[in-house]
Short mmCIF file of C-alpha atoms in Angstrom, two decimals:
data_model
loop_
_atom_site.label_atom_id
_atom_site.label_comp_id
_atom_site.label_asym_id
_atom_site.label_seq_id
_atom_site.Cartn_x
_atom_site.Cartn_y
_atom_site.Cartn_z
CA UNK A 693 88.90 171.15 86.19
CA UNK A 694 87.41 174.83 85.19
CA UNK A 695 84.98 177.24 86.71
CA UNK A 696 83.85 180.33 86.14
CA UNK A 697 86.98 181.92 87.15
CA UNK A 698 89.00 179.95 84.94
CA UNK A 699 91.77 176.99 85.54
CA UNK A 700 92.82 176.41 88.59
CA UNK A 701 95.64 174.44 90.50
CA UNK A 702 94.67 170.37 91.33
CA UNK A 703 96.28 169.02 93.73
CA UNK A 704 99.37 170.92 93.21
CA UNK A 705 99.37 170.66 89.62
CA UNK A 706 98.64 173.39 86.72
CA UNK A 707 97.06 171.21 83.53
CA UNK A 708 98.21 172.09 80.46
CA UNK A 709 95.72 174.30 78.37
CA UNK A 710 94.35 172.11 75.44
CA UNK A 711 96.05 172.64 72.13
CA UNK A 712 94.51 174.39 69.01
CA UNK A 713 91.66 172.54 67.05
CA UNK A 714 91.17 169.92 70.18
CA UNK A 715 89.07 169.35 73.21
CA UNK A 716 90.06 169.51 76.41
CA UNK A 717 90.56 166.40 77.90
CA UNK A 718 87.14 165.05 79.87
CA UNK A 719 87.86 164.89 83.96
CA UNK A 720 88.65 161.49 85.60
CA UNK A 721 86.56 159.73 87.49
CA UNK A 722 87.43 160.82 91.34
CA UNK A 723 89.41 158.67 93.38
CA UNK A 724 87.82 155.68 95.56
CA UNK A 725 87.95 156.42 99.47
CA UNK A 726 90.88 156.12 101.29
CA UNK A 727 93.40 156.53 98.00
CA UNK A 728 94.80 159.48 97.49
CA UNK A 729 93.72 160.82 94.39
CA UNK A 730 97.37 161.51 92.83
CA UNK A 731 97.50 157.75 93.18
CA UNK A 732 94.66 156.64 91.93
CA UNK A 733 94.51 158.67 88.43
CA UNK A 734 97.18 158.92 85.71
CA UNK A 735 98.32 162.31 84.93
CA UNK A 736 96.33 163.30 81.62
CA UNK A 737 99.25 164.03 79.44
CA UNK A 738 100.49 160.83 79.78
CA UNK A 739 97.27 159.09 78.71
CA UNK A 740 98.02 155.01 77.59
CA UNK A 741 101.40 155.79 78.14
CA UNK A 742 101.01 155.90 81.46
CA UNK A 743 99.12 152.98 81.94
CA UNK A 744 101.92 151.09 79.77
CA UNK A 745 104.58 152.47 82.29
CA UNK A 746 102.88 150.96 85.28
CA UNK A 747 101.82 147.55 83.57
CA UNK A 748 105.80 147.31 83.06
CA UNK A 749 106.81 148.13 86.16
CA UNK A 750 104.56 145.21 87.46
CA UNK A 751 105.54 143.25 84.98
CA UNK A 752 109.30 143.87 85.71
CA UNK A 753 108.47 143.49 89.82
CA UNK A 754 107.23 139.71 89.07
CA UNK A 755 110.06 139.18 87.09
CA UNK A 756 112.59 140.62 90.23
CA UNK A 757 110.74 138.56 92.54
CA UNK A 758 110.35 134.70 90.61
CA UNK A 759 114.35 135.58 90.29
CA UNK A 760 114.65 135.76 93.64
CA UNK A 761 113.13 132.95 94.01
CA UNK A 762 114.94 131.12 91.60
CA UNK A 763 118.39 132.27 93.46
CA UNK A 764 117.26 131.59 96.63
CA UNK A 765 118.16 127.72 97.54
CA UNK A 766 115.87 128.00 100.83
CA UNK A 767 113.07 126.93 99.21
CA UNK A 768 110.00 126.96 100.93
CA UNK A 769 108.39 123.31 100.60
CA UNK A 770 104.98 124.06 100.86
CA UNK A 771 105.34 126.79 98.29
CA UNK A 772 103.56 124.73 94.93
CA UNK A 773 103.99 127.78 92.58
CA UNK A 774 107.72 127.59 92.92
CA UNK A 775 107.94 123.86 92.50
CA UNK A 776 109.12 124.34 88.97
CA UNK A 777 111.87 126.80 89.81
CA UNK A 778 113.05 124.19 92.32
CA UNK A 779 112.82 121.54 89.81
CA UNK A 780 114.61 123.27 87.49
CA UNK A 781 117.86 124.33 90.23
CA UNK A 782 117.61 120.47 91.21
CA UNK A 783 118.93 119.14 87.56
CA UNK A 784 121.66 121.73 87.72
CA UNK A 785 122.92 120.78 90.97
CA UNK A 786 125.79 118.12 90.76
CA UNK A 787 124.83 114.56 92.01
CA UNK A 788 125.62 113.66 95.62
CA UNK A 789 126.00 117.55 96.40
CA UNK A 790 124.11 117.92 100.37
CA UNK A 791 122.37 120.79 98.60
CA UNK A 792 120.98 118.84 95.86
CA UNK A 793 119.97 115.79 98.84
CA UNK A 794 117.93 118.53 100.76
CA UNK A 795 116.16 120.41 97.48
CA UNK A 796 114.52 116.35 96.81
CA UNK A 797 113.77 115.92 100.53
CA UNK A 798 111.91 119.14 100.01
CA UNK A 799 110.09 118.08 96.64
CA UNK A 800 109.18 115.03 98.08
CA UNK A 801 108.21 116.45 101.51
CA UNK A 802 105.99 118.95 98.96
CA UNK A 803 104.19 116.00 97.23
CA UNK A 804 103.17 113.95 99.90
CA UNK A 805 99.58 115.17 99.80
CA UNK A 806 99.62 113.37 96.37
CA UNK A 807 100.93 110.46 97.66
CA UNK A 808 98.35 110.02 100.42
CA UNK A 809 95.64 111.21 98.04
CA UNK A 810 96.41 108.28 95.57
CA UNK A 811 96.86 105.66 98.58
CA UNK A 812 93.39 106.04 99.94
CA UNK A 813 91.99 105.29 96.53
CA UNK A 814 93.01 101.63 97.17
CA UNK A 815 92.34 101.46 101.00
CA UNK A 816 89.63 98.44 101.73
CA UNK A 817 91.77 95.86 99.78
CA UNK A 818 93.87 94.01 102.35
CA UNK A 819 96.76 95.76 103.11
CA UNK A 820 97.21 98.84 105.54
CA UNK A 821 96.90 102.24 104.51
CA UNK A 822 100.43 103.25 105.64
CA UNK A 823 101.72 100.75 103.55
CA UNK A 824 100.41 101.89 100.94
CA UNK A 825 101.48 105.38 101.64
CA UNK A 826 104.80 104.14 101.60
CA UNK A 827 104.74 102.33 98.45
CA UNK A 828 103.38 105.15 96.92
CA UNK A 829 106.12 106.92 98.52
CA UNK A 830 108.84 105.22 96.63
CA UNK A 831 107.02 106.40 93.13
CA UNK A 832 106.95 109.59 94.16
CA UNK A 833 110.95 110.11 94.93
CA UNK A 834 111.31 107.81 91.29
CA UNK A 835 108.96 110.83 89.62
CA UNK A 836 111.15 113.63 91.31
CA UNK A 837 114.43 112.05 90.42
CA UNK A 838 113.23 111.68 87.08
CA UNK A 839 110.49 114.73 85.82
CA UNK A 840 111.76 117.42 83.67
CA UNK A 841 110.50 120.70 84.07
CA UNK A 842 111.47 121.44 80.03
CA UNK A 843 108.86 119.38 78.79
CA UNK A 844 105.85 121.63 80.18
CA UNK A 845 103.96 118.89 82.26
CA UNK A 846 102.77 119.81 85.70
CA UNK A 847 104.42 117.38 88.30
CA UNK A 848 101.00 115.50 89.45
CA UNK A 849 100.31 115.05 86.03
CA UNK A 850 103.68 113.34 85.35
CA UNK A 851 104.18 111.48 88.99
CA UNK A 852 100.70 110.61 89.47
CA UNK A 853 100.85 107.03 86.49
CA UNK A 854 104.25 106.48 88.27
CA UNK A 855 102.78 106.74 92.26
CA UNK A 856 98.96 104.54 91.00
CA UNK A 857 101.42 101.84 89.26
CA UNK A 858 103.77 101.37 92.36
CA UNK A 859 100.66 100.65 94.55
CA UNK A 860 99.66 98.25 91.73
CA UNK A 861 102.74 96.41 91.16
CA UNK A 862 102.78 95.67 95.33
CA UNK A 863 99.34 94.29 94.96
CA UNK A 864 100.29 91.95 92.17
CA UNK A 865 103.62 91.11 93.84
CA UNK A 866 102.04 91.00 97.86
CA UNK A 867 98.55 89.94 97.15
CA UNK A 868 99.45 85.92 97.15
CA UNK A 869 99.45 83.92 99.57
CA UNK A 870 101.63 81.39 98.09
CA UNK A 871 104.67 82.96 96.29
CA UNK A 872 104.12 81.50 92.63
CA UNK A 873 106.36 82.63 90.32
CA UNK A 874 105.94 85.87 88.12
CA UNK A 875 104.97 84.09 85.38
CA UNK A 876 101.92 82.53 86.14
CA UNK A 877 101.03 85.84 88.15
CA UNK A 878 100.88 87.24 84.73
CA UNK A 879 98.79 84.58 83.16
CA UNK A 880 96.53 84.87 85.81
CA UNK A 881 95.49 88.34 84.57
CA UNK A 882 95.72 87.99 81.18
CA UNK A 883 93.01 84.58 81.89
CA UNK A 884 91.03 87.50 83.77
CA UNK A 885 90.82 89.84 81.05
CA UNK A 886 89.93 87.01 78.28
CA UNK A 887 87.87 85.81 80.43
CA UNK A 888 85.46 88.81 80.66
CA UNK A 889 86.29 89.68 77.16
CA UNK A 890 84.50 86.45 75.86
CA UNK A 891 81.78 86.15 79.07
CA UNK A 892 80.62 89.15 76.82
CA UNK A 893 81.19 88.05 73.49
CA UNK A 894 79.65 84.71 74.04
CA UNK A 895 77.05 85.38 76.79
CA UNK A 896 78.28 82.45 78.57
CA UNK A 897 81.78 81.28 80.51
CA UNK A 898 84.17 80.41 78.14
CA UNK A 899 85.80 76.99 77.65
CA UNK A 900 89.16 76.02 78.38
CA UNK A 901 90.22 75.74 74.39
CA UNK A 902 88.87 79.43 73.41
CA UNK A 903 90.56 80.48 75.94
CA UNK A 904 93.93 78.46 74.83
CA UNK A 905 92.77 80.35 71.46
CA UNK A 906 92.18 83.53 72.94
CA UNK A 907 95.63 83.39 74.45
CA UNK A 908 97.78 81.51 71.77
CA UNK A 909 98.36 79.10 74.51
CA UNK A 910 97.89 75.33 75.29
CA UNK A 911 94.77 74.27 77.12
CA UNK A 912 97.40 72.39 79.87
CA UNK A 913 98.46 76.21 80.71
CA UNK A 914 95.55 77.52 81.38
CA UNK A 915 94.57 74.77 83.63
CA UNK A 916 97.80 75.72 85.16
CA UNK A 917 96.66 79.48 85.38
CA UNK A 918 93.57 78.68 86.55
CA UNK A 919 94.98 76.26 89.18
CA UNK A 920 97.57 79.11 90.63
CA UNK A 921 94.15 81.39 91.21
CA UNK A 922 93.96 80.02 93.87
CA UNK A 923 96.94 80.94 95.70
CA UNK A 924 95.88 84.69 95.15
CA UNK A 925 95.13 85.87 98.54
CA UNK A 926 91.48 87.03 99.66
CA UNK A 927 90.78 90.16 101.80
CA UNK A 928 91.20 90.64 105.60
CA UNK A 929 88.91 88.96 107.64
CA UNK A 930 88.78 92.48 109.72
CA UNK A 931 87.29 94.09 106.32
CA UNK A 932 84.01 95.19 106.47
CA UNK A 933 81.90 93.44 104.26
CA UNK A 934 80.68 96.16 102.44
CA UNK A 935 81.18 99.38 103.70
CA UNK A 936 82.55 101.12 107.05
CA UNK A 937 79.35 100.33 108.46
CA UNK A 938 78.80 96.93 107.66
CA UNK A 939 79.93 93.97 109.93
CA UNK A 940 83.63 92.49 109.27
CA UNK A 941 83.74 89.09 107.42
CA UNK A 942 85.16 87.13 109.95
CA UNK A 943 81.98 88.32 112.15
CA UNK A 944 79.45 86.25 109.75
CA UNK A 945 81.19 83.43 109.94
CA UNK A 946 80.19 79.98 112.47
CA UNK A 947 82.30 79.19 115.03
CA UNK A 948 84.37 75.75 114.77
CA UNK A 949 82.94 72.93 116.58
CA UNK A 950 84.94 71.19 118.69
CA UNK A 951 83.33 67.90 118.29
CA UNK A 952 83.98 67.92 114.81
CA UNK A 953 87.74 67.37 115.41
CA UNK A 954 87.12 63.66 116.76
CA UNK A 955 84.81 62.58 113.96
CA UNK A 956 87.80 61.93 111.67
CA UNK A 957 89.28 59.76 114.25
CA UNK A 958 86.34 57.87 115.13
CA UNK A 959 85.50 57.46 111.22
CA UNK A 960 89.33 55.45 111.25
CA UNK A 961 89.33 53.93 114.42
CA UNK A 962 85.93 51.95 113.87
CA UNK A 963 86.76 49.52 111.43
CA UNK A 964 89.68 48.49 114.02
CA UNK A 965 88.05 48.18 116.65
CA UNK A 966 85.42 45.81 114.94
CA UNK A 967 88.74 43.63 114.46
CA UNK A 968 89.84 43.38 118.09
CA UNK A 969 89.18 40.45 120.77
CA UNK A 970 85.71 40.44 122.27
CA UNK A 971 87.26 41.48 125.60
CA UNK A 972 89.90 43.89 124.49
CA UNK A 973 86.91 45.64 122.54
CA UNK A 974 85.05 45.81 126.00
CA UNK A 975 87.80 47.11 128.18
CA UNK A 976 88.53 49.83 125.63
CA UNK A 977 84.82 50.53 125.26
CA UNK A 978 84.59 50.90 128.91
CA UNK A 979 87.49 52.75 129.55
CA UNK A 980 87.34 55.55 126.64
CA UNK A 981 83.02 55.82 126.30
CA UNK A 982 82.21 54.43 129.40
CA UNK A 983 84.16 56.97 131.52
CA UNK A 984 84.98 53.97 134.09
CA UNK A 985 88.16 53.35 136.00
CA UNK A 986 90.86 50.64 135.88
CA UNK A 987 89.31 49.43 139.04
CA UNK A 988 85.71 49.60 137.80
CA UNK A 989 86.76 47.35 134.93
CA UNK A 990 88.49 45.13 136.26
CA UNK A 991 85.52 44.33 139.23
CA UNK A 992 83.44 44.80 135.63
CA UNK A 993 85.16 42.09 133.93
CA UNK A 994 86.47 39.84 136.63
CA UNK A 995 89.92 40.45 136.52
CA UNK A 996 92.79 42.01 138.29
CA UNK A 997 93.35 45.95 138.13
CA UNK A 998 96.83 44.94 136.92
CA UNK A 999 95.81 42.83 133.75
CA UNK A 1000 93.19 45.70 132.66
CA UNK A 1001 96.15 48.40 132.64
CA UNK A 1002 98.19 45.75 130.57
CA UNK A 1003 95.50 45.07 128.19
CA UNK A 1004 94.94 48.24 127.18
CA UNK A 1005 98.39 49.44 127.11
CA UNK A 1006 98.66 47.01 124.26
CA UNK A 1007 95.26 47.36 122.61
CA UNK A 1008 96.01 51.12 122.29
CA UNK A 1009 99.45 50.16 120.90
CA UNK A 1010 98.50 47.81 118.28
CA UNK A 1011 95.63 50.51 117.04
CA UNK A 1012 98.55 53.20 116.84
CA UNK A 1013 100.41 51.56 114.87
CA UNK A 1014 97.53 50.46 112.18
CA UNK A 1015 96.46 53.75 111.99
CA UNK A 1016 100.28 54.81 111.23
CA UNK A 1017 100.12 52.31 108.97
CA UNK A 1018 97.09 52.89 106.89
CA UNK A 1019 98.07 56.53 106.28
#
């Protein structure tokens, strides 16, 4: 800076008097509040060059510090931005080592949010959301033991195809309620898929034979894919119908009638009892629709207490063992 008087001292400092032929070098800008000004402006000989110095001394700072980072085996597990450096010291760590055991616990323990991300895409479809998360779970120690950092992929991008097709896989394997074998579990999809790839081509349900066409395979196995359908469990009851709000499934639906449960044995036992004695028929209508006693049926009929308890002992014996029979 001049003045009238001529240079004086900044901040401690005598500038340098500009060489012959060039302009003296314009003023900085003054210092922002609270930084001291020394700090906050290069000294003007130095110009780019100082800038340079101080961009490499940053530069060489990061570098100290993702080194010690790197050396360091107490990683911190929530720490995402070192996940690569901890990948990296996991595949040069000797299998079975304890050290190697508790850098994966800590890549896994990292990743879970993934995991539980991913799960609670399929939530709503029949099985429990913490099974899922542990399904998923297994994916996401097979994408640790397996990822290498080298190739430049972020982890989620890698683990996440690996996490989606465990929870997949335990649908397709869980979601029956017969075991049928994996075979026809298969076919079952691939009839899905042809299925809706022809309901579009056509405009109509397919037949049986394009779909034996379709498939390259006989119509008699894609009866038998068809057929196994319907072993593919449904979802819970306890579902809502729709959405969180709606009513569960199970709370639409009628309640069983009781009374229903004697029509099929009424429907069989008629036909027999059109076959039996005139009196037998009596005493048993008596007895079973007539709500009456031994005693009442026997003063009914005019015969001993005794003989009615006999009679239908063997009335109900011989209708037994025609119904056994007849099924």
């Amino acid at each position: 800076m001049r003045n009238g008087d001529g240079p004086v001292r900044d901040e401690g400092r005598i500038p340098r008097e500009p060489r012959e032929g060039h302009e003296a070098p314009s003023e900085p800008a003054p210092a922002p509040a609270g930084i001291p000004e020394q700090q906050a402006r290069p000294h003007p000989e130095d110009g780019l060059d100082g800038q340079t110095a101080a961009a490499e001394q940053a530069q060489a700072e990061r570098a100290a510090t993702m080194s010690e980072q790197h050396n360091d085996k107490h990683h911190d597990p929530h720490d995402r931005s070192g996940a690569r450096a901890m990948f990296i010291e996991l595949r040069k760590l000797p299998d079975g080592s304890p050290e190697k055991a508790d850098l994966r616990n800590q890549l896994v323990r990292m990743h879970l949010p993934l995991v539980e991300h991913l799960a609670r895409r399929f939530r709503n479809r029949g099985e429990p959301l913490d099974d899922l998360t542990q399904v998923a779970t297994i994916g996401l120690i097979k994408s640790v033991d397996r990822f290498d950092p080298e190739r430049g992929v972020e982890f989620s991008t890698y683990a996440t195809p690996t996490v989606v097709g465990e929870i997949k896989r335990h649908f397709r394997d869980k979601g029956w309620a017969v075991r049928v074998p994996r075979r026809l579990q298969e076919l079952r999809l691939a009839l899905t898929t042809a299925t809706a790839e022809l309901s579009q081509q056509h405009g109509r349900s397919p037949t049986v034979h394009e779909l034996a066409e379709r498939l390259g395979i006989s119509e008699e196995e894609v009866l038998e894919g068809l057929e196994s359908a319907n072993a593919y469990s449904t979802l819970s009851l306890d579902v809502p119908d729709t959405d969180d709000e709606s009513p569960a499934v199970a709370d639409t639906l009628g309640a069983e009638d009781e009374a229903l449960e004697g029509v099929e044995y009424r429907e069989s036992l008629k036909p027999l009892l059109e076959d039996l004695p005139p009196r037998e028929k009596r005493i048993l209508l008596l007895r079973f629709f007539g709500n009456m006693t031994q005693s009442q049926i026997a003063q009914e009929v005019g015969i001993s207490q005794m003989h009615v308890s006999r009679l239908l002992a063997r009335t109900l014996a011989q209708l037994r063992e025609r119904l056994l029979v007849e099924e």
